[in-house]
């Protein structure tokens, strides 16, 4: 871009899946200390998640999400007809995030995704456009409340504390969508164990994931290794981890502006045994 003589009036266009739009965003955030950005996401995950909220970044050998910047795009153009060529295995990544949006903010979104999941997977552009718009609106509401992740935005981590641990344990062979799906089941179970979520609501979450063709169990999870993978010291028995947990469908636990709940290792080990 420097060689091409691009100035401060440059507009960067990010076209592609989340990897490309995150990179384009990082370039826009840093080139000449920040130029305009427009994103055109082409994967379902990039439409409902990666291009919403202003987080940009590049992956480094040391880990994910270590190098990046907050940089809001001027606009996002989500043309759902682009999804016609999305590989079969990529749909689940977006679907898991959409179900997460329903759990954290809007029960009828969760119910709609579950009901129309086959049409979504069949890339029906009308149905997909409708649910994508709804899912984006939910994430936008959460992000506008907390643009720099100081509070409420943490609810977007629902299913991800355990999900990231499972991805790591699988050597990153498990897709993000599958890991987050099982992560949401695991964390819902923790919420039930802690007495903050009703079993009936937990069942609705699991049903929605199943309707969407996402995995909800059938995975041998070694609780000890999971705790380690989540960054907790196995030997530190009193070690606790913070998780964003639902207290109903469409509502997350909040305690004096704190959106994450302390979960101890014993509870995690207990749930891992229960799900085995
Ligand atoms: N910035 C954020 O807030 C945020 C949020 C969530 C995820 N992310 C990032 O997003 C990335 C994952 O995004 P992703 O799931 O889109 O992965 P991706 O960008 O790797 O795309 C998945 C695959 O699908 C292909 N593809 C994309 N659109 C296609 C289309 N229309 N037709 C055919 N092939 C297509 C891609 O080339 C790639 O092979 C991760 O790096 C993650 O960290 C960022
Ligand atoms: Zn995710």
mmCIF file of N, CA, C and O and ligand atoms in Angstrom, residues 16-20 22 42-43 45-46 49-52 55-56 59 64-65 82-87 90 93 97 139 153, ligand 1:
data_model
loop_
_atom_site.group_PDB
_atom_site.id
_atom_site.type_symbol
_atom_site.label_atom_id
_atom_site.label_comp_id
_atom_site.label_asym_id
_atom_site.label_seq_id
_atom_site.Cartn_x
_atom_site.Cartn_y
_atom_site.Cartn_z
ATOM 1 N N UNK A 16 -14.165 -11.620 2.493
ATOM 2 C CA UNK A 16 -13.832 -13.015 2.781
ATOM 3 C C UNK A 16 -14.412 -13.483 4.096
ATOM 4 O O UNK A 16 -15.309 -12.841 4.659
ATOM 5 N N UNK A 17 -13.843 -14.585 4.608
ATOM 6 C CA UNK A 17 -14.249 -15.096 5.915
ATOM 7 C C UNK A 17 -13.616 -14.248 7.009
ATOM 8 O O UNK A 17 -12.959 -13.231 6.746
ATOM 9 N N UNK A 18 -13.799 -14.688 8.252
ATOM 10 C CA UNK A 18 -13.329 -13.915 9.401
ATOM 11 C C UNK A 18 -11.825 -13.693 9.428
ATOM 12 O O UNK A 18 -11.352 -12.662 9.909
ATOM 13 N N UNK A 19 -11.067 -14.654 8.894
ATOM 14 C CA UNK A 19 -9.608 -14.484 8.879
ATOM 15 C C UNK A 19 -9.256 -13.269 8.018
ATOM 16 O O UNK A 19 -8.462 -12.412 8.420
ATOM 17 N N UNK A 20 -9.900 -13.179 6.851
ATOM 18 C CA UNK A 20 -9.597 -12.063 5.927
ATOM 19 C C UNK A 20 -10.116 -10.736 6.471
ATOM 20 O O UNK A 20 -9.419 -9.718 6.387
ATOM 21 N N UNK A 22 -10.682 -9.912 9.609
ATOM 22 C CA UNK A 22 -9.873 -9.521 10.782
ATOM 23 C C UNK A 22 -8.558 -8.883 10.330
ATOM 24 O O UNK A 22 -8.102 -7.892 10.911
ATOM 25 N N UNK A 42 -18.023 -13.162 3.806
ATOM 26 C CA UNK A 42 -18.534 -14.198 2.898
ATOM 27 C C UNK A 42 -18.845 -15.509 3.616
ATOM 28 O O UNK A 42 -19.335 -16.434 2.991
ATOM 29 N N UNK A 43 -18.513 -15.613 4.899
ATOM 30 C CA UNK A 43 -18.891 -16.823 5.650
ATOM 31 C C UNK A 43 -19.991 -16.429 6.638
ATOM 32 O O UNK A 43 -20.102 -15.251 7.017
ATOM 33 N N UNK A 45 -20.131 -17.168 9.772
ATOM 34 C CA UNK A 45 -19.518 -16.712 11.020
ATOM 35 C C UNK A 45 -19.043 -15.266 10.899
ATOM 36 O O UNK A 45 -19.201 -14.466 11.813
ATOM 37 N N UNK A 46 -18.476 -14.928 9.755
ATOM 38 C CA UNK A 46 -17.995 -13.551 9.581
ATOM 39 C C UNK A 46 -19.176 -12.574 9.546
ATOM 40 O O UNK A 46 -19.080 -11.463 10.049
ATOM 41 N N UNK A 49 -20.673 -12.579 13.339
ATOM 42 C CA UNK A 49 -19.768 -12.436 14.486
ATOM 43 C C UNK A 49 -18.533 -11.598 14.168
ATOM 44 O O UNK A 49 -18.357 -10.497 14.694
ATOM 45 N N UNK A 50 -17.655 -12.102 13.278
ATOM 46 C CA UNK A 50 -16.331 -11.485 13.126
ATOM 47 C C UNK A 50 -16.368 -10.031 12.641
ATOM 48 O O UNK A 50 -15.520 -9.232 13.021
ATOM 49 N N UNK A 51 -17.355 -9.687 11.803
ATOM 50 C CA UNK A 51 -17.363 -8.304 11.282
ATOM 51 C C UNK A 51 -18.254 -7.373 12.109
ATOM 52 O O UNK A 51 -18.460 -6.221 11.740
ATOM 53 N N UNK A 52 -18.771 -7.882 13.218
ATOM 54 C CA UNK A 52 -19.627 -7.057 14.071
ATOM 55 C C UNK A 52 -18.879 -6.759 15.372
ATOM 56 O O UNK A 52 -18.444 -7.690 16.048
ATOM 57 N N UNK A 55 -13.658 -5.563 16.558
ATOM 58 C CA UNK A 55 -12.379 -6.181 16.938
ATOM 59 C C UNK A 55 -11.670 -6.625 15.660
ATOM 60 O O UNK A 55 -12.292 -7.238 14.781
ATOM 61 N N UNK A 56 -10.380 -6.324 15.579
ATOM 62 C CA UNK A 56 -9.598 -6.742 14.419
ATOM 63 C C UNK A 56 -8.329 -7.397 14.943
ATOM 64 O O UNK A 56 -7.959 -7.198 16.102
ATOM 65 N N UNK A 59 -3.348 -13.481 13.725
ATOM 66 C CA UNK A 59 -2.906 -14.570 14.594
ATOM 67 C C UNK A 59 -1.384 -14.552 14.687
ATOM 68 O O UNK A 59 -0.703 -14.341 13.695
ATOM 69 N N UNK A 64 -3.771 -16.847 20.032
ATOM 70 C CA UNK A 64 -4.831 -16.092 19.349
ATOM 71 C C UNK A 64 -5.129 -14.785 20.080
ATOM 72 O O UNK A 64 -4.935 -14.700 21.289
ATOM 73 N N UNK A 65 -5.620 -13.822 19.370
ATOM 74 C CA UNK A 65 -6.110 -12.568 19.977
ATOM 75 C C UNK A 65 -5.059 -11.804 20.784
ATOM 76 O O UNK A 65 -5.375 -11.151 21.769
ATOM 77 N N UNK A 82 -23.828 -14.767 -1.203
ATOM 78 C CA UNK A 82 -22.420 -15.206 -1.272
ATOM 79 C C UNK A 82 -22.228 -16.550 -0.566
ATOM 80 O O UNK A 82 -21.247 -17.253 -0.802
ATOM 81 N N UNK A 83 -23.179 -16.910 0.306
ATOM 82 C CA UNK A 83 -23.027 -18.145 1.086
ATOM 83 C C UNK A 83 -23.319 -19.400 0.255
ATOM 84 O O UNK A 83 -23.113 -20.515 0.741
ATOM 85 N N UNK A 84 -23.789 -19.198 -0.987
ATOM 86 C CA UNK A 84 -24.140 -20.351 -1.826
ATOM 87 C C UNK A 84 -22.962 -21.315 -1.975
ATOM 88 O O UNK A 84 -23.158 -22.518 -2.133
ATOM 89 N N UNK A 85 -21.743 -20.794 -1.916
ATOM 90 C CA UNK A 85 -20.574 -21.663 -2.118
ATOM 91 C C UNK A 85 -19.857 -22.019 -0.817
ATOM 92 O O UNK A 85 -18.797 -22.635 -0.838
ATOM 93 N N UNK A 86 -20.439 -21.608 0.319
ATOM 94 C CA UNK A 86 -19.764 -21.868 1.602
ATOM 95 C C UNK A 86 -19.666 -23.382 1.832
ATOM 96 O O UNK A 86 -20.673 -24.084 1.766
ATOM 97 N N UNK A 87 -18.458 -23.898 2.107
ATOM 98 C CA UNK A 87 -18.327 -25.351 2.309
ATOM 99 C C UNK A 87 -19.213 -25.847 3.451
ATOM 100 O O UNK A 87 -19.423 -25.150 4.442
ATOM 101 N N UNK A 90 -18.515 -25.367 7.173
ATOM 102 C CA UNK A 90 -18.365 -24.005 7.716
ATOM 103 C C UNK A 90 -19.646 -23.463 8.340
ATOM 104 O O UNK A 90 -19.610 -22.546 9.140
ATOM 105 N N UNK A 93 -20.123 -23.236 12.261
ATOM 106 C CA UNK A 93 -19.428 -22.200 13.025
ATOM 107 C C UNK A 93 -20.329 -20.984 13.233
ATOM 108 O O UNK A 93 -20.408 -20.430 14.326
ATOM 109 N N UNK A 97 -22.720 -19.596 16.875
ATOM 110 C CA UNK A 97 -22.695 -18.219 17.391
ATOM 111 C C UNK A 97 -24.110 -17.627 17.404
ATOM 112 O O UNK A 97 -24.478 -16.868 18.297
ATOM 113 N N UNK A 139 -25.907 -8.840 18.529
ATOM 114 C CA UNK A 139 -24.499 -8.566 18.871
ATOM 115 C C UNK A 139 -24.251 -7.058 18.913
ATOM 116 O O UNK A 139 -23.536 -6.567 19.789
ATOM 117 N N UNK A 153 -19.956 -6.990 27.489
ATOM 118 C CA UNK A 153 -19.533 -7.718 26.294
ATOM 119 C C UNK A 153 -19.023 -9.126 26.622
ATOM 120 O O UNK A 153 -18.982 -10.005 25.760
HETATM 121 N N1 LIG B 1 -13.125 -9.938 15.168
HETATM 122 C C1 LIG B 1 -13.986 -10.654 15.852
HETATM 123 O O1 LIG B 1 -14.730 -10.153 16.706
HETATM 124 C C2 LIG B 1 -14.059 -12.127 15.588
HETATM 125 C C3 LIG B 1 -15.142 -12.864 16.082
HETATM 126 C C4 LIG B 1 -15.214 -14.209 15.762
HETATM 127 C C5 LIG B 1 -14.235 -14.797 14.989
HETATM 128 N N2 LIG B 1 -13.189 -14.060 14.543
HETATM 129 C C6 LIG B 1 -12.133 -14.663 13.711
HETATM 130 O O2 LIG B 1 -12.714 -15.149 12.517
HETATM 131 C C7 LIG B 1 -11.936 -16.225 12.036
HETATM 132 C C8 LIG B 1 -12.854 -17.350 11.599
HETATM 133 O O3 LIG B 1 -13.678 -16.883 10.546
HETATM 134 P P1 LIG B 1 -14.339 -17.894 9.497
HETATM 135 O O4 LIG B 1 -15.047 -18.951 10.221
HETATM 136 O O5 LIG B 1 -15.055 -17.082 8.481
HETATM 137 O O6 LIG B 1 -13.045 -18.614 8.900
HETATM 138 P P2 LIG B 1 -12.221 -18.365 7.547
HETATM 139 O O7 LIG B 1 -12.027 -16.946 7.252
HETATM 140 O O8 LIG B 1 -11.013 -19.234 7.673
HETATM 141 O O9 LIG B 1 -13.197 -18.977 6.438
HETATM 142 C C9 LIG B 1 -13.482 -20.358 6.490
HETATM 143 C C10 LIG B 1 -13.189 -21.037 5.141
HETATM 144 O O10 LIG B 1 -14.277 -20.786 4.253
HETATM 145 C C11 LIG B 1 -13.792 -20.190 3.050
HETATM 146 N N3 LIG B 1 -14.877 -19.304 2.602
HETATM 147 C C12 LIG B 1 -15.328 -18.184 3.215
HETATM 148 N N4 LIG B 1 -16.402 -17.707 2.563
HETATM 149 C C13 LIG B 1 -16.638 -18.548 1.519
HETATM 150 C C14 LIG B 1 -17.630 -18.593 0.485
HETATM 151 N N5 LIG B 1 -18.627 -17.707 0.428
HETATM 152 N N6 LIG B 1 -17.548 -19.574 -0.422
HETATM 153 C C15 LIG B 1 -16.556 -20.530 -0.331
HETATM 154 N N7 LIG B 1 -15.617 -20.550 0.616
HETATM 155 C C16 LIG B 1 -15.665 -19.567 1.536
HETATM 156 C C17 LIG B 1 -12.503 -19.532 3.443
HETATM 157 O O11 LIG B 1 -11.658 -19.352 2.342
HETATM 158 C C18 LIG B 1 -11.931 -20.520 4.450
HETATM 159 O O12 LIG B 1 -11.316 -21.601 3.802
HETATM 160 C C19 LIG B 1 -10.974 -16.626 13.152
HETATM 161 O O13 LIG B 1 -9.679 -16.193 12.844
HETATM 162 C C20 LIG B 1 -11.510 -15.875 14.353
HETATM 163 O O14 LIG B 1 -10.491 -15.521 15.261
HETATM 164 C C21 LIG B 1 -13.100 -12.737 14.820
#
